[in-house]
N, CA, C and O atoms as a MOPAC input file, in Angstrom:
PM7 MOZYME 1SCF
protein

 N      0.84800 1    -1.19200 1     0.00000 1
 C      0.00000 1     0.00000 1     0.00000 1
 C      0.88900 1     1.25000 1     0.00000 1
 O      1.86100 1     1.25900 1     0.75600 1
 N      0.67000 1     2.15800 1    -0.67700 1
 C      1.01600 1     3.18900 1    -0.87500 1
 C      0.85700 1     3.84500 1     0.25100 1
 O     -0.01700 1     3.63500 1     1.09200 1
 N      2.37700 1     5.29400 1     0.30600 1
 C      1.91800 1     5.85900 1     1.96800 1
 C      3.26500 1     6.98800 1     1.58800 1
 O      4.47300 1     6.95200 1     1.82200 1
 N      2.22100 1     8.12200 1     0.78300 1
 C      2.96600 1     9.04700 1     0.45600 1
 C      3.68700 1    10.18500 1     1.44400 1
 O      4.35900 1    10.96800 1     0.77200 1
 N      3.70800 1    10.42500 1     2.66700 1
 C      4.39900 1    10.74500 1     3.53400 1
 C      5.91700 1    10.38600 1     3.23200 1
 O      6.93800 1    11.06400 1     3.12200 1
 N      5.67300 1     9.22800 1     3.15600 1
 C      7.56600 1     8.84400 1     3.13600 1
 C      7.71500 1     9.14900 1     1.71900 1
 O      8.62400 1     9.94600 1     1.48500 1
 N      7.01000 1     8.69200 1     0.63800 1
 C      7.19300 1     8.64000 1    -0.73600 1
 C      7.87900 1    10.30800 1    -1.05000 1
 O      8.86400 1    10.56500 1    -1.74300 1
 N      6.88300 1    11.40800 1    -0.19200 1
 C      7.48300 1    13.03400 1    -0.49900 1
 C      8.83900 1    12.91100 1     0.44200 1
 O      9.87800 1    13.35900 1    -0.04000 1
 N      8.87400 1    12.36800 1     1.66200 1
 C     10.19900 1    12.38600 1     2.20600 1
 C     11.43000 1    12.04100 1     1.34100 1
 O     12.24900 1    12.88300 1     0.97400 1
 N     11.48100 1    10.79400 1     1.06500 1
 C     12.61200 1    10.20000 1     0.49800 1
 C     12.74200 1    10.50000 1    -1.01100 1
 O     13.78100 1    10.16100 1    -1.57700 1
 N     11.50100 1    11.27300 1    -1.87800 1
 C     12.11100 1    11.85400 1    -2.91200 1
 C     12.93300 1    13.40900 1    -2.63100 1
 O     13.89700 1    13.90400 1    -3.21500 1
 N     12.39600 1    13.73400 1    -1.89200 1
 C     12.47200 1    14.91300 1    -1.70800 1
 C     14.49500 1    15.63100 1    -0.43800 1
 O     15.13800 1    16.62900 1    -0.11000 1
 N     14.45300 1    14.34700 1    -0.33900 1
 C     15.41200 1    13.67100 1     0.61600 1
 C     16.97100 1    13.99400 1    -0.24700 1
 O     18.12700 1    14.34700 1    -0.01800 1
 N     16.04800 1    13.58600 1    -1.39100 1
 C     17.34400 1    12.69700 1    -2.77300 1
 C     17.55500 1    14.15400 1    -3.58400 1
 O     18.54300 1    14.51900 1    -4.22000 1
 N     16.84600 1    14.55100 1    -3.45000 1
 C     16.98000 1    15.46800 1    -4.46000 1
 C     17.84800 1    16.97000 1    -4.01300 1
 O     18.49200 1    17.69200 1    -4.77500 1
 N     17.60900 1    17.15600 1    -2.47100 1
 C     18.66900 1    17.80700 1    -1.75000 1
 C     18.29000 1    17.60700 1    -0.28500 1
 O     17.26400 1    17.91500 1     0.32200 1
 N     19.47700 1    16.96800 1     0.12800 1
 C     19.11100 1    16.97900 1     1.59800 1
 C     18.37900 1    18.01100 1     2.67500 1
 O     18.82700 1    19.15700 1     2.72600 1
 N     17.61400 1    17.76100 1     3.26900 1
 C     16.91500 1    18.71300 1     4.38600 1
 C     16.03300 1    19.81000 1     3.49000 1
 O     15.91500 1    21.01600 1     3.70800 1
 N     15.53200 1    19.12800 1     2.56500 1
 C     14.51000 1    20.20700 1     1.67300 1
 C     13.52200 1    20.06500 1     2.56600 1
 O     13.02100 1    20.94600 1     3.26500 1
 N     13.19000 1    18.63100 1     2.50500 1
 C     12.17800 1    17.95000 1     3.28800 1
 C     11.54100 1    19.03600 1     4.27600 1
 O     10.54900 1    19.72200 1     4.02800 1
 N     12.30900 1    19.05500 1     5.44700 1
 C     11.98700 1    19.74800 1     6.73500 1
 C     12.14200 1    21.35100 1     6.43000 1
 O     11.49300 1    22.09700 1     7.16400 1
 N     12.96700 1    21.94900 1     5.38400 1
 C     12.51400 1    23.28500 1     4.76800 1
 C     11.53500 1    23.49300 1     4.43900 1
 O     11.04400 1    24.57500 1     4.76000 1
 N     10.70300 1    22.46900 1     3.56200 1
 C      9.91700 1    23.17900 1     3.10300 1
 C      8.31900 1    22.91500 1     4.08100 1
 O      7.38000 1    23.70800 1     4.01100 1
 N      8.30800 1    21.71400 1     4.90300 1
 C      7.38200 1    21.75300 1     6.13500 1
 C      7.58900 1    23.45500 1     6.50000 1
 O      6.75700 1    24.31400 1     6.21100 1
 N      8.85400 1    23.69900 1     7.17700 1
 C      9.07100 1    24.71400 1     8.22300 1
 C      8.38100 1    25.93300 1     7.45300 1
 O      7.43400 1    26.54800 1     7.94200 1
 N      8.93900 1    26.23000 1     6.20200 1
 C      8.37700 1    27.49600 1     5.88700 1
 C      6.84400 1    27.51000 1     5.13100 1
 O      6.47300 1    28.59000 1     4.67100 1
 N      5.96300 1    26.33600 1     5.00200 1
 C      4.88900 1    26.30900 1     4.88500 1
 C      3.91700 1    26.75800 1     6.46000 1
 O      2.89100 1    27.43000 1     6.56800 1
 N      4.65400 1    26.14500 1     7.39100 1
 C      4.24300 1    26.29000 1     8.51000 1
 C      4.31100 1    27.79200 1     9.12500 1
 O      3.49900 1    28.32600 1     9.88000 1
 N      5.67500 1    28.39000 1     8.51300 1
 C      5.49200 1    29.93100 1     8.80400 1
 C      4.84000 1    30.55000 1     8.26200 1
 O      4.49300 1    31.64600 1     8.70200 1
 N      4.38000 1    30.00900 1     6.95300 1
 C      3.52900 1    31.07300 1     6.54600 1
 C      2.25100 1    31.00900 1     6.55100 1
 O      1.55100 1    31.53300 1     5.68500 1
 N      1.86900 1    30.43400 1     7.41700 1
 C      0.32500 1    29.72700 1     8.17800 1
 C     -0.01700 1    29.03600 1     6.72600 1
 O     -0.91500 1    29.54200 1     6.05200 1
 N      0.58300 1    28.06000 1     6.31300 1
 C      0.15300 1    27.11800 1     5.07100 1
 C     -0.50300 1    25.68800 1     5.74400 1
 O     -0.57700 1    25.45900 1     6.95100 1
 N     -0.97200 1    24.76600 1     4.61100 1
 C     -1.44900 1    23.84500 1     4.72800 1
 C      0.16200 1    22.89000 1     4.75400 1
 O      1.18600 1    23.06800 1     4.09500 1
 N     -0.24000 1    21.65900 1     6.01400 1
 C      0.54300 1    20.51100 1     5.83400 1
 C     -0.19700 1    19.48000 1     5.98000 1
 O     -0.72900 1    19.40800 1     7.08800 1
 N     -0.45900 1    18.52400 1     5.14500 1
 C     -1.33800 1    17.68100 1     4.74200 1
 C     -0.87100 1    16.48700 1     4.61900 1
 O     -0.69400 1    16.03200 1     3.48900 1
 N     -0.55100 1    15.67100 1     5.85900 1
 C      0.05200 1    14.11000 1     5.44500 1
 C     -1.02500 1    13.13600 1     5.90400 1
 O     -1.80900 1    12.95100 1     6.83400 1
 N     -0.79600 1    12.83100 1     5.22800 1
 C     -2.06900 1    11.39200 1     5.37600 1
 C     -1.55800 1    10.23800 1     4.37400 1
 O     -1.04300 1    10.53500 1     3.29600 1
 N     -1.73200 1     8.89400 1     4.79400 1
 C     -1.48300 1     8.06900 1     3.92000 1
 C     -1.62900 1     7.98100 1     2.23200 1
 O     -0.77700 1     7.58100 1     1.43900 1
 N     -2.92200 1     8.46100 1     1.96200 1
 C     -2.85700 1     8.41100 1     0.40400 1
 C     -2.89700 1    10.22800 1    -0.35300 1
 O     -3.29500 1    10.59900 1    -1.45700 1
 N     -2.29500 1    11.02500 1     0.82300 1
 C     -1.90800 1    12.52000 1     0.04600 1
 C     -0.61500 1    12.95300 1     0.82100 1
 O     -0.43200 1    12.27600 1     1.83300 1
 N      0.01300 1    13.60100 1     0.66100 1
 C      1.07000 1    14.34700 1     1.16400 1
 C      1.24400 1    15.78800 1     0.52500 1
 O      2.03700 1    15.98100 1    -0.39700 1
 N      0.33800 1    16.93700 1     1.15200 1
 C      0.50600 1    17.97000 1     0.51000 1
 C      1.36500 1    19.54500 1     1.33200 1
 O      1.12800 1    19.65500 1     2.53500 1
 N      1.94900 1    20.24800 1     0.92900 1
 C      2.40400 1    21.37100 1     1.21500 1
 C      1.82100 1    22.40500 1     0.90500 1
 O      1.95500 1    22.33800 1    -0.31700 1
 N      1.17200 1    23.48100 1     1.11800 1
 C      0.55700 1    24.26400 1     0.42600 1
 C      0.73400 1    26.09200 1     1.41400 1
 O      1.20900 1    26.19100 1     2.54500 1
 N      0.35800 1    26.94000 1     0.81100 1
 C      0.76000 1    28.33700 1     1.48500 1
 C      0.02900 1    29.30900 1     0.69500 1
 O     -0.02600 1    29.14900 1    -0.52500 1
 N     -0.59800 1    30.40600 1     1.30600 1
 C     -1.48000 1    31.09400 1     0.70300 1
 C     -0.28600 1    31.96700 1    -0.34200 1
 O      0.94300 1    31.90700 1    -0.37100 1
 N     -1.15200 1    32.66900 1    -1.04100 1
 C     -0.03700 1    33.54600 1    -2.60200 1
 C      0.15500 1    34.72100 1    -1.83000 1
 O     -0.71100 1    35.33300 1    -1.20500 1
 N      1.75300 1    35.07100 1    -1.95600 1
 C      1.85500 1    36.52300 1    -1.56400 1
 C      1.15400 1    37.55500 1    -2.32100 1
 O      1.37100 1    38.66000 1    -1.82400 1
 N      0.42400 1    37.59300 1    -3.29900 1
 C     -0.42500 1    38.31300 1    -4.53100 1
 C     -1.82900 1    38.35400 1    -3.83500 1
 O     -2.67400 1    39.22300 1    -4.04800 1
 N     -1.96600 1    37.26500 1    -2.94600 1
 C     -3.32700 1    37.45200 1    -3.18800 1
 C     -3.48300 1    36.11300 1    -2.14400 1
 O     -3.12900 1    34.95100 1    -2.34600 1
 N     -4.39100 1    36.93400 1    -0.51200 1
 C     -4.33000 1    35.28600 1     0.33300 1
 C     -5.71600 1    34.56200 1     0.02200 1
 O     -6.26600 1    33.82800 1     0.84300 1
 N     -6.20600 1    34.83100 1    -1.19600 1
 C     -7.28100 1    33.50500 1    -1.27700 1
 C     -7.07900 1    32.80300 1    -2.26600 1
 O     -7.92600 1    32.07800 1    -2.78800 1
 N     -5.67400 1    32.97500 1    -2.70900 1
 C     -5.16000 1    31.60900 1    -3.57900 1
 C     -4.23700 1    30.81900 1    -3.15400 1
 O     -3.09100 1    31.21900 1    -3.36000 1
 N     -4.36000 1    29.76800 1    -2.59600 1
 C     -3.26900 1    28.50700 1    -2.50700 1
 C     -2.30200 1    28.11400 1    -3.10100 1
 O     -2.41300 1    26.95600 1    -2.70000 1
 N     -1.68300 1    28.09000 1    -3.54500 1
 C     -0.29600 1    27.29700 1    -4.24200 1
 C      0.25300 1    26.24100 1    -3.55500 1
 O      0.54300 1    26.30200 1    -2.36100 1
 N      0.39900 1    25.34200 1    -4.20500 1
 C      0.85600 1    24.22600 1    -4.42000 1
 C      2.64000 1    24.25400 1    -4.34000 1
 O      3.35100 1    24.40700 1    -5.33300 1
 N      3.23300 1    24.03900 1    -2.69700 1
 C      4.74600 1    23.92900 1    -2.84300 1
 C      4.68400 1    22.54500 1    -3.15100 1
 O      5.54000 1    22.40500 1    -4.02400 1
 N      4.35600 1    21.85600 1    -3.01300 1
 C      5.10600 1    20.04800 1    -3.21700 1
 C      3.57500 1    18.96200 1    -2.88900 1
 O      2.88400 1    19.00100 1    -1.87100 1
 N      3.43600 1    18.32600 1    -3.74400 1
 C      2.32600 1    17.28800 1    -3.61400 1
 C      2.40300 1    16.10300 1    -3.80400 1
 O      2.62800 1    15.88100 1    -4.99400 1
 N      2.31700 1    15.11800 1    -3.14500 1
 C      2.09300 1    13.54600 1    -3.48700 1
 C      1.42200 1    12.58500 1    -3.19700 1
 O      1.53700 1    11.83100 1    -2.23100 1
 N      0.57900 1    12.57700 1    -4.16000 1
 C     -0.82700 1    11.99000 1    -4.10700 1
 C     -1.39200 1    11.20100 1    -5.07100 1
 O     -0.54500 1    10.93100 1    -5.92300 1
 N     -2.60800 1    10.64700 1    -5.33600 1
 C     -3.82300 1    10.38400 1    -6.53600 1
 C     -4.35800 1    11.34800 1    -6.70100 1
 O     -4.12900 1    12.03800 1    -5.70700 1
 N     -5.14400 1    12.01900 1    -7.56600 1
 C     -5.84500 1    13.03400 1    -8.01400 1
 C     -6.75500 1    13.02200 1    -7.24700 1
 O     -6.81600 1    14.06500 1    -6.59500 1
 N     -7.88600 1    11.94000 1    -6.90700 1
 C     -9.28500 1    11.82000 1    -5.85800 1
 C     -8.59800 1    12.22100 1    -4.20000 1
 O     -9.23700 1    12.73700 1    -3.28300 1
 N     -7.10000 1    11.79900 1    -4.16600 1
 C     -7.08400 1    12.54100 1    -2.54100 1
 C     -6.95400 1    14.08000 1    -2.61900 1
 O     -7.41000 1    14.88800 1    -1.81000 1
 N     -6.15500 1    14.36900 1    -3.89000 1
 C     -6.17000 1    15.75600 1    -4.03400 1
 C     -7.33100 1    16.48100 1    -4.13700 1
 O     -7.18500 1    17.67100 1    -3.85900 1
 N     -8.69800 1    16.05800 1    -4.52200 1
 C     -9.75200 1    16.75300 1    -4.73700 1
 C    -10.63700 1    16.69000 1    -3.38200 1
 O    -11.41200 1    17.60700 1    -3.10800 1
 N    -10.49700 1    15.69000 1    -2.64900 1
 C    -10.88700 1    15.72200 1    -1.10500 1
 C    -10.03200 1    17.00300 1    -0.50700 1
 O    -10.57900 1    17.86100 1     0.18600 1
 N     -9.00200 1    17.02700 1    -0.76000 1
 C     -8.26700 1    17.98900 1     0.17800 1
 C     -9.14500 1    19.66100 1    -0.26900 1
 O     -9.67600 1    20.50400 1     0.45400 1
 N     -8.94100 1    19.57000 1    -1.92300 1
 C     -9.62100 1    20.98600 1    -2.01600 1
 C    -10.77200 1    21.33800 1    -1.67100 1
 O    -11.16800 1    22.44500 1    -1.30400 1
 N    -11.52900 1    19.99500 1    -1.84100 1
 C    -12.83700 1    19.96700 1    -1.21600 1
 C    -13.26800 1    20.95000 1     0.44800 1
 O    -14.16900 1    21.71300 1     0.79700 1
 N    -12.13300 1    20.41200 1     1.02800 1
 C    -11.65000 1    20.50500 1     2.67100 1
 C    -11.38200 1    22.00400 1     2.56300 1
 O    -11.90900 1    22.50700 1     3.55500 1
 N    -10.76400 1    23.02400 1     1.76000 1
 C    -10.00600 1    24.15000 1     1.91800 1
 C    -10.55400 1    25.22500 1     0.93000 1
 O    -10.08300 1    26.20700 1     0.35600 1
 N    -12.00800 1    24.47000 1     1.00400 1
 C    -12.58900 1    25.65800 1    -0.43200 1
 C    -13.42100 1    26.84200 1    -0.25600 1
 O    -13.95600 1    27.56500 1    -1.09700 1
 N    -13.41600 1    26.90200 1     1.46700 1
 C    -13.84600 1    27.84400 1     1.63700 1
 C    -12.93600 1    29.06000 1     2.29000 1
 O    -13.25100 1    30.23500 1     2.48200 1
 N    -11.58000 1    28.30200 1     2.59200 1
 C    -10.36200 1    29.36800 1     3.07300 1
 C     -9.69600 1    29.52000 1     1.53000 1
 O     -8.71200 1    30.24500 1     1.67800 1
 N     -9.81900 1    29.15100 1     0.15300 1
 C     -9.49500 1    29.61500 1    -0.60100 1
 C    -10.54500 1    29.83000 1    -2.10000 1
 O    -11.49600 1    29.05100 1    -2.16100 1
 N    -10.40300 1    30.74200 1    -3.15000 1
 C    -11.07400 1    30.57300 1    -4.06600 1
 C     -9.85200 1    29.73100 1    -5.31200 1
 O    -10.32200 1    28.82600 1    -6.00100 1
 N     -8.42400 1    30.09300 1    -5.48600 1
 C     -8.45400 1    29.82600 1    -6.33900 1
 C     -6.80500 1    28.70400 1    -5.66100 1
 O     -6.39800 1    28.73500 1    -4.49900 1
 N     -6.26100 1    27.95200 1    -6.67700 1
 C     -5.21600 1    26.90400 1    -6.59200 1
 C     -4.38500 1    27.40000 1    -7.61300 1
 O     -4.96400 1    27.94100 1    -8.55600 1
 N     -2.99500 1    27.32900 1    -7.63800 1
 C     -1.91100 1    27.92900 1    -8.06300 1
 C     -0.86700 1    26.44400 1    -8.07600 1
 O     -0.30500 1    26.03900 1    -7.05800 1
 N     -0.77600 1    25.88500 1    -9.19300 1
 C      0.57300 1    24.76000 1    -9.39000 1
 C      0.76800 1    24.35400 1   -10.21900 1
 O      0.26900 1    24.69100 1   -11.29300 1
 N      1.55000 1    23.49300 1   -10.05300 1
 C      2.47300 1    23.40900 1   -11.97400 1
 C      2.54900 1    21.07000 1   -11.43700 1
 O      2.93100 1    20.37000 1   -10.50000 1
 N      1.94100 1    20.90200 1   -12.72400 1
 C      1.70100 1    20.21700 1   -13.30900 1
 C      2.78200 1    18.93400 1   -12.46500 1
 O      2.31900 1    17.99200 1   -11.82300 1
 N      4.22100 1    19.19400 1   -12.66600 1
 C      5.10900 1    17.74600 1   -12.60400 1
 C      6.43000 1    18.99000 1   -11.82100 1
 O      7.18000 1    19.73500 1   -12.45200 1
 N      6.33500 1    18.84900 1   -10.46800 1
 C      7.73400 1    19.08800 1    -9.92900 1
 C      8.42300 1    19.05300 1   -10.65600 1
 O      8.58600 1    20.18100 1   -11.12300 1
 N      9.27400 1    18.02400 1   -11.30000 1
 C     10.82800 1    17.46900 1   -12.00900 1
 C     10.69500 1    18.05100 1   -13.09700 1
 O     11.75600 1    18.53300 1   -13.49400 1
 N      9.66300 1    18.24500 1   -13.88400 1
 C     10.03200 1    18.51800 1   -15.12300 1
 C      9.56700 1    20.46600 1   -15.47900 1
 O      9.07600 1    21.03300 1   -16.45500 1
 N      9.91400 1    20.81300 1   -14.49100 1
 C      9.16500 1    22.19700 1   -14.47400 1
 C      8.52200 1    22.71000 1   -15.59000 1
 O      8.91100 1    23.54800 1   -16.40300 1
 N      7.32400 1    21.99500 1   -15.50600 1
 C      5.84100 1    22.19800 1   -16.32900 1
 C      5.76800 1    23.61000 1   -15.76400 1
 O      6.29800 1    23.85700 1   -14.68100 1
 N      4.96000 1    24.78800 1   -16.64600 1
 C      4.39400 1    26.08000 1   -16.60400 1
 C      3.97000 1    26.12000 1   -15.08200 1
 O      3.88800 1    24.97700 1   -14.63200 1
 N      3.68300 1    27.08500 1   -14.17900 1
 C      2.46400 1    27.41700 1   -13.03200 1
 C      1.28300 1    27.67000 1   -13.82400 1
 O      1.23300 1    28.27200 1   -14.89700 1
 N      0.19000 1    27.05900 1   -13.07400 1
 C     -1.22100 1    27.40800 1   -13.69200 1
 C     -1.86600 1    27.76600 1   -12.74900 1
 O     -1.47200 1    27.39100 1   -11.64500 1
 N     -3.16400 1    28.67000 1   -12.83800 1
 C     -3.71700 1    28.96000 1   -11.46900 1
 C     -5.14800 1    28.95000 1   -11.87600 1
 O     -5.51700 1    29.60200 1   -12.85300 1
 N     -6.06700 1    28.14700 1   -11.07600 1
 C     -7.32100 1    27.91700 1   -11.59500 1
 C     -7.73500 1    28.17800 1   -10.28700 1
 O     -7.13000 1    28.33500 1    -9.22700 1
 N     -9.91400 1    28.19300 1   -10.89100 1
 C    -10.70800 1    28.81400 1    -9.59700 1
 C    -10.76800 1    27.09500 1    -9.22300 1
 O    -10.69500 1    26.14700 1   -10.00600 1
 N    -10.95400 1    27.09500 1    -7.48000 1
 C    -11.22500 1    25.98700 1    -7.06300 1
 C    -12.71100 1    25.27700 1    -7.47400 1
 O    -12.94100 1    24.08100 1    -7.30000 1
 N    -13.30500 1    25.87500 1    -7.83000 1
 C    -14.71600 1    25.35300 1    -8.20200 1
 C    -14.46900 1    24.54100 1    -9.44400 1
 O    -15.11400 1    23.50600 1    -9.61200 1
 N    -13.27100 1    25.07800 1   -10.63000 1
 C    -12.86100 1    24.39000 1   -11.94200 1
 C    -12.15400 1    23.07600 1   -11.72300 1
 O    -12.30200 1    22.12300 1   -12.48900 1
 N    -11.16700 1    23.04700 1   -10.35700 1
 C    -11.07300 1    22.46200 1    -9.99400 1
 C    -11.25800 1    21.32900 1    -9.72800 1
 O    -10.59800 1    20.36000 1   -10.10300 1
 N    -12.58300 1    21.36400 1    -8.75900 1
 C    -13.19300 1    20.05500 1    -8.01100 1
 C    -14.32600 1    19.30000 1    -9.47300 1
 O    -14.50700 1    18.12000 1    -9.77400 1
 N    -14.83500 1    20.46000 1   -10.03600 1
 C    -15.08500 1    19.88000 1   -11.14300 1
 C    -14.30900 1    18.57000 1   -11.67500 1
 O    -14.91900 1    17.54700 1   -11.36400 1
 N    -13.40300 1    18.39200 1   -12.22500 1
 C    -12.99700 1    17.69800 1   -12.76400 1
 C    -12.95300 1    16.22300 1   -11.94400 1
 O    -12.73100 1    15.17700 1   -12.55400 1
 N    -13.18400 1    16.26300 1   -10.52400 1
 C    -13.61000 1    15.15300 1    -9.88000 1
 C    -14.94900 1    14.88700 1   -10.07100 1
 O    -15.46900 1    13.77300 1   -10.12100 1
 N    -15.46600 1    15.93000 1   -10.17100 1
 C    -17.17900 1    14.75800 1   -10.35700 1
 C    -17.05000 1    14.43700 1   -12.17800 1
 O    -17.83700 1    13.71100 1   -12.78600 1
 N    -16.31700 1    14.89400 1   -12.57100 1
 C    -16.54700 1    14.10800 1   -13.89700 1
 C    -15.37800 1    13.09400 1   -13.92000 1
 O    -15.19600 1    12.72600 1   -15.08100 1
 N    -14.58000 1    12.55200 1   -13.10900 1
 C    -14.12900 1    11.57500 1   -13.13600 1
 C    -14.80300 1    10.39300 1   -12.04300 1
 O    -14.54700 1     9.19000 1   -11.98700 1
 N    -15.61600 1    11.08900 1   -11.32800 1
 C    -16.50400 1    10.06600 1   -10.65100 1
 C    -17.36800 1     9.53600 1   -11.87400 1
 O    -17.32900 1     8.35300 1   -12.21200 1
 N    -18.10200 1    10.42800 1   -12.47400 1
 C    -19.11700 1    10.17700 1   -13.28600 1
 C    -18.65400 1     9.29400 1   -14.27700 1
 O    -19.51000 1     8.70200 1   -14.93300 1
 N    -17.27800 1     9.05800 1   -14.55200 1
 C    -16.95000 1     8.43700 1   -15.24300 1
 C    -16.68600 1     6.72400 1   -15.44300 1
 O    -16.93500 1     5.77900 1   -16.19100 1
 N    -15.97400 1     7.11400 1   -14.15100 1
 C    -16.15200 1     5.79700 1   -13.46600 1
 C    -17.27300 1     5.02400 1   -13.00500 1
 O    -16.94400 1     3.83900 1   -12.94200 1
 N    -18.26900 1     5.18600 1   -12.71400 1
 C    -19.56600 1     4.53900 1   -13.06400 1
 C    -20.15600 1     4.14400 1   -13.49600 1
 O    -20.91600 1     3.22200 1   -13.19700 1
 N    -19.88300 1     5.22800 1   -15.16400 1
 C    -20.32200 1     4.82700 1   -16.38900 1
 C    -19.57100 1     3.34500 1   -17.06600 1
 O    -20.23300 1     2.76000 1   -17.92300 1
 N    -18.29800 1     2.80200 1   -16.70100 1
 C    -17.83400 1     2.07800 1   -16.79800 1
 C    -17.57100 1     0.69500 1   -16.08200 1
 O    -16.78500 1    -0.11500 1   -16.57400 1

C-alpha cells in the first residue's frame, strides 16, 4: 500500500538533503497547509499576490485525494496555483477551485459509467 508521507520524504530527501523539513518549516510559517495522510502528502501556502489563492509547494498523491483535500479548503481559498510535474518544471497554472473540483465529479461520473 502506498503511503505518500515517506514517498514526499525520500524523494524529496534525494533530491537535496533537508529540503524535506525546509519546506514543512516554511509552509508552517507562513500559516500554510501541511497535509500528510497516507494516500496525500501535501504542502501548500497562501499567494503573496493574493491570500485567497493557494499554491501548491510540493504534492504527493492520486488526483481523488487531491480533490478531497480541495474539497476541505474551499472555503479558506477561491483559487489553486501549481504546476503540473515538480521534475520537469511544467508552466504554473492557477485555476478557480470550483474548476477544480469539477474535474472530480466528472471523473466520478466516469467511473460509473464504466
Amino acid at each position: 500500500m502506498r503511503h505518500c508521507p515517506t514517498e514526499a520524504y525520500t524523494y524529496l530527501e534525494e533530491r537535496e538533503p533537508g529540503l524535506y523539513n525546509r519546506l514543512v518549516r516554511t509552509t508552517l510559517e507562513c500559516n500554510g497547509i501541511v497535509h500528510a495522510a497516507p494516500d496525500c502528502f501535501c504542502l501548500a501556502v497562501p499567494a503573496p499576490d493574493n491570500p485567497r489563492t493557494v499554491v501548491i509547494l510540493f504534492q504527493c498523491s492520486e488526483l481523488p485525494a487531491l480533490w478531497k483535500l480541495a474539497k476541505m479548503y474551499r472555503h479558506r481559498f477561491d483559487k489553486v496555483r501549481f504546476r503540473r510535474d515538480f521534475k520537469n518544471r511544467y508552466p504554473e497554472r492557477t485555476v478557480h477551485i470550483a474548476r477544480f473540483m469539477r474535474k472530480a465529479k466528472l471523473a466520478a461520473l466516469a467511473s460509473k459509467t464504466y
